[in-house]
Tab-separated table of C-alpha atoms and ligand atoms in Angstrom:
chain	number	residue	atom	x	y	z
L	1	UNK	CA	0.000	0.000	0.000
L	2	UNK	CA	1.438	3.058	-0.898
L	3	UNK	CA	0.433	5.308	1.815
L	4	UNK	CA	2.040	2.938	4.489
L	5	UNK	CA	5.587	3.017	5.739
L	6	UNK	CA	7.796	-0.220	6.285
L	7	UNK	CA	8.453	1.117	9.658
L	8	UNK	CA	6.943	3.717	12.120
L	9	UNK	CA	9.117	5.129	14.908
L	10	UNK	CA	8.828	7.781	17.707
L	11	UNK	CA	11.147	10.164	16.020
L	12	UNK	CA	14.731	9.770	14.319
L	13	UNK	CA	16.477	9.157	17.565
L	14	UNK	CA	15.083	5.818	18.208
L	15	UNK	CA	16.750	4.632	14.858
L	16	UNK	CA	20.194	3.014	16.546
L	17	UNK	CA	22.451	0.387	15.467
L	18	UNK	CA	20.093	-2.284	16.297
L	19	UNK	CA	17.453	-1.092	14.097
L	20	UNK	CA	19.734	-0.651	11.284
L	21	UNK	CA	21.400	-3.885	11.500
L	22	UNK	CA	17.985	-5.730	12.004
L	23	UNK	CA	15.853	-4.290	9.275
L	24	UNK	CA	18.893	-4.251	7.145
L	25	UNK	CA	19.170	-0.179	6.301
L	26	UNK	CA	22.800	1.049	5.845
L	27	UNK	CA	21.728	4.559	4.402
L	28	UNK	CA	19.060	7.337	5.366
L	29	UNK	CA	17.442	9.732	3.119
L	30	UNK	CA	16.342	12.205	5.426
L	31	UNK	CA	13.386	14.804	5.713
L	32	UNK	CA	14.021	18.653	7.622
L	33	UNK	CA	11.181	19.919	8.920
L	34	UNK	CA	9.854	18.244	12.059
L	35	UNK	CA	12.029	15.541	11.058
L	36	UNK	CA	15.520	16.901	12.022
L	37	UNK	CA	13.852	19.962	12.983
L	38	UNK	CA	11.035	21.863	14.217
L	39	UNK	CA	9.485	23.415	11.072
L	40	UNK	CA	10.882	27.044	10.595
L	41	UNK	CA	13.293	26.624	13.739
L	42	UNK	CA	16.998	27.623	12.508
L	43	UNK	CA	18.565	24.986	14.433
L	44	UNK	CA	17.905	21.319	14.712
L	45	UNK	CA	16.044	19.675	17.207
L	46	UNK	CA	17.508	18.570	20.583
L	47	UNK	CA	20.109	15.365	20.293
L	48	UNK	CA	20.070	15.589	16.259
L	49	UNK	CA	23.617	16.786	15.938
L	50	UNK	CA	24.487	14.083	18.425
L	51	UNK	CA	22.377	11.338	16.746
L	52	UNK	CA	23.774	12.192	13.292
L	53	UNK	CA	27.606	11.724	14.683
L	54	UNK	CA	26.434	8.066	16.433
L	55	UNK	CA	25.410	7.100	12.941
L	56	UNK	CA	28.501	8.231	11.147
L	57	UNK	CA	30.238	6.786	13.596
L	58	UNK	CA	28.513	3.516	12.468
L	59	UNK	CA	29.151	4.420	8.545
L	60	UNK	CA	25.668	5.287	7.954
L	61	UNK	CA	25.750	7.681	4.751
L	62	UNK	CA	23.135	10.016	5.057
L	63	UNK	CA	21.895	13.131	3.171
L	64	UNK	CA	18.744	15.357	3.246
L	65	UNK	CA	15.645	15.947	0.738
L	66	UNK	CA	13.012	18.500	1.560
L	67	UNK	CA	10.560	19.509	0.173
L	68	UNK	CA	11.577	23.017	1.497
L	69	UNK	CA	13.055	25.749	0.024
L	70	UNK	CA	16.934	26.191	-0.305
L	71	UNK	CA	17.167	29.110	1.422
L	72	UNK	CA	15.471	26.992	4.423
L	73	UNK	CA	17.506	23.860	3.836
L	74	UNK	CA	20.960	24.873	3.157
L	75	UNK	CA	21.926	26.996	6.085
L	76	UNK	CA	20.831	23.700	8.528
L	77	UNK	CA	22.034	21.413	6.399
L	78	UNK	CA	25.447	23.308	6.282
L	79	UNK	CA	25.497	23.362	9.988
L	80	UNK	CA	24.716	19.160	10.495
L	81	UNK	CA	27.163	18.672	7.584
L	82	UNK	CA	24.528	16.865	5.455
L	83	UNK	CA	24.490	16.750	1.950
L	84	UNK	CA	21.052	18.158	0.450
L	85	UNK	CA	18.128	18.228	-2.052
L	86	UNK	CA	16.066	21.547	-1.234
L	87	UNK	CA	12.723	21.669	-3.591
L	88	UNK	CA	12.697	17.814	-3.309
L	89	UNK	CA	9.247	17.735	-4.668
L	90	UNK	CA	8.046	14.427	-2.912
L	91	UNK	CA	6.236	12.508	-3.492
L	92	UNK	CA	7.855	12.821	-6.603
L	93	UNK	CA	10.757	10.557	-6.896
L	94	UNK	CA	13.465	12.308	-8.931
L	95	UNK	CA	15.539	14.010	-5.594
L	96	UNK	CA	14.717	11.116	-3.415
L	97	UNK	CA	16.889	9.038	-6.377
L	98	UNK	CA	19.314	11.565	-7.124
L	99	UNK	CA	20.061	11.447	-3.082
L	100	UNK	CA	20.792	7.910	-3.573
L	101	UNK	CA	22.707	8.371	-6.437
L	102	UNK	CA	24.919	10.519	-4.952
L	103	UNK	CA	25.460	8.484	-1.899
L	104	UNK	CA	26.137	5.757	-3.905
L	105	UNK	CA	24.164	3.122	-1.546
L	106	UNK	CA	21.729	0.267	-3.164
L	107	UNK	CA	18.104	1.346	-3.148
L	108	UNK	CA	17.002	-1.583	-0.603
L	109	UNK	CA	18.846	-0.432	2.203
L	110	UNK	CA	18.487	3.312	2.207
L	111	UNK	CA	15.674	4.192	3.863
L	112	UNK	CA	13.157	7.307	3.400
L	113	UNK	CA	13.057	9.185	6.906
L	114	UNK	CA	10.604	11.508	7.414
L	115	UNK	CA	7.150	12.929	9.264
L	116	UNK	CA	4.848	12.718	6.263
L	117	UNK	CA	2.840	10.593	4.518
L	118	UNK	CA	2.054	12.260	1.511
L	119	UNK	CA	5.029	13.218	0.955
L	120	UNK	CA	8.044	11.157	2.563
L	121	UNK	CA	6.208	7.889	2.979
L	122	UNK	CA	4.297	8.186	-0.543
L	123	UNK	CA	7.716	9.420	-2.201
L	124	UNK	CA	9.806	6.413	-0.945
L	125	UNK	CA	7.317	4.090	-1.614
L	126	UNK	CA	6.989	5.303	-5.122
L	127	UNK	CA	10.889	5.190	-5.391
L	128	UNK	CA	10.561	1.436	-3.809
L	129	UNK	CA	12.725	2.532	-1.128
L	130	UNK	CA	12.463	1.375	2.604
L	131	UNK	CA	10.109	4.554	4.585
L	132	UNK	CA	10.631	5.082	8.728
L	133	UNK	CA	7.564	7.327	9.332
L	134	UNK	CA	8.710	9.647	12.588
L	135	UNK	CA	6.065	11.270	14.685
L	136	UNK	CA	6.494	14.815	14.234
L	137	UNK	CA	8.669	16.879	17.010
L	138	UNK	CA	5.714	19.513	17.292
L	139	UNK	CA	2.072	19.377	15.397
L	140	UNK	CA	2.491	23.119	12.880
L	141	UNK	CA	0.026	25.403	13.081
L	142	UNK	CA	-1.849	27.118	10.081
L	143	UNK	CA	-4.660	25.261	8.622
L	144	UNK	CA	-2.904	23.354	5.416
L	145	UNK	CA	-0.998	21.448	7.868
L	146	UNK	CA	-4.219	20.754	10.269
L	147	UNK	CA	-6.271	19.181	7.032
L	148	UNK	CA	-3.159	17.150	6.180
L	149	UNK	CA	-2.434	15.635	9.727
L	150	UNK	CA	-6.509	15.267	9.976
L	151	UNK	CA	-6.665	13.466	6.155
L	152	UNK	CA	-3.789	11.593	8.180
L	153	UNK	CA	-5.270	10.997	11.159
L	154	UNK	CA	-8.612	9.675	9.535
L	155	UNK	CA	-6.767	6.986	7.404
L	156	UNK	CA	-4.361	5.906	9.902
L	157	UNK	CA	-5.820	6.566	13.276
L	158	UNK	CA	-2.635	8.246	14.244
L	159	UNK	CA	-2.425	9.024	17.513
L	160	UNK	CA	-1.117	12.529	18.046
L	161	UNK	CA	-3.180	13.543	21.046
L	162	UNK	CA	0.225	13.040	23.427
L	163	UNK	CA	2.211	15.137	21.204
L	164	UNK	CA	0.171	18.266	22.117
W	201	MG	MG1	8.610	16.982	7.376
């Protein structure tokens, strides 16, 4: 089904070396906004720089595509040292594979990271990628975003009460 991810996890930081090694995923393709960061916010979220290092550490190659703007996406990627695909257009699936090209990594074990499911889950499902749908670090305000996380909410029953 295209609107479901292979995986579902709290948020990024729960993806460790056990995770990786289990599921087989040796690459990440990663979303920004409320993925690695609160949407708008400047700087990532709490433990990201951290979490990124851990997974280098473990030779996990790893690069960002948003959906965002560049003049969003390449100050923070600068600053987490993350290679990057600003205007990623997903679900479309043209950055989401020339982020894999570039990293070089086979297409079954880099996995699509990210808070959406139109657009991350959807995109690297269309790109027959592995997809780890995160919760998102804080629910955006602003009415597009409510009618997508309700049109969410509705199909998946996701639970995003506790996040408020
Ligand atoms: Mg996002």
């Amino acid at each position: 089904m295209i609107f479901k991810p292979r995986f579902w996890v709290k948020n990024v930081l729960s993806i460790d070396e056990s995770f990786l090694k289990e599921h087989g995923i040796d690459a990440l393709i990663l979303d920004l906004d409320n993925t690695l960061s609160m949407h708008g916010d400047p700087a990532a979220e709490q433990g990201i720089p951290e979490w990124l290092d851990k997974m280098r550490g473990l030779g996990v190659k790893m690069a960002v595509v948003s959906n965002n703007t560049e003049k969003r996406v390449a100050p923070l990627a600068a600053k987490l040292g993350l290679d990057y695909t600003a205007n990623g257009a997903k679900p479309l699936t043209f950055g989401l594979n020339r982020a894999l090209k570039k990293l070089g990594t086979s297409r079954e074990r880099t996995a699509v990271v990210g808070d959406q499911i139109f657009t991350d889950v959807m995109g690297g499902n269309f790109a027959k990628m592995p997809t780890i749908l995160v919760e998102p670090f804080h629910l955006e305000k602003g009415i597009l975003f409510k009618l997508k996380r309700a049109a969410e909410s509705l199909v998946f029953k996701r639970d995003l009460s506790r996040l408020k």
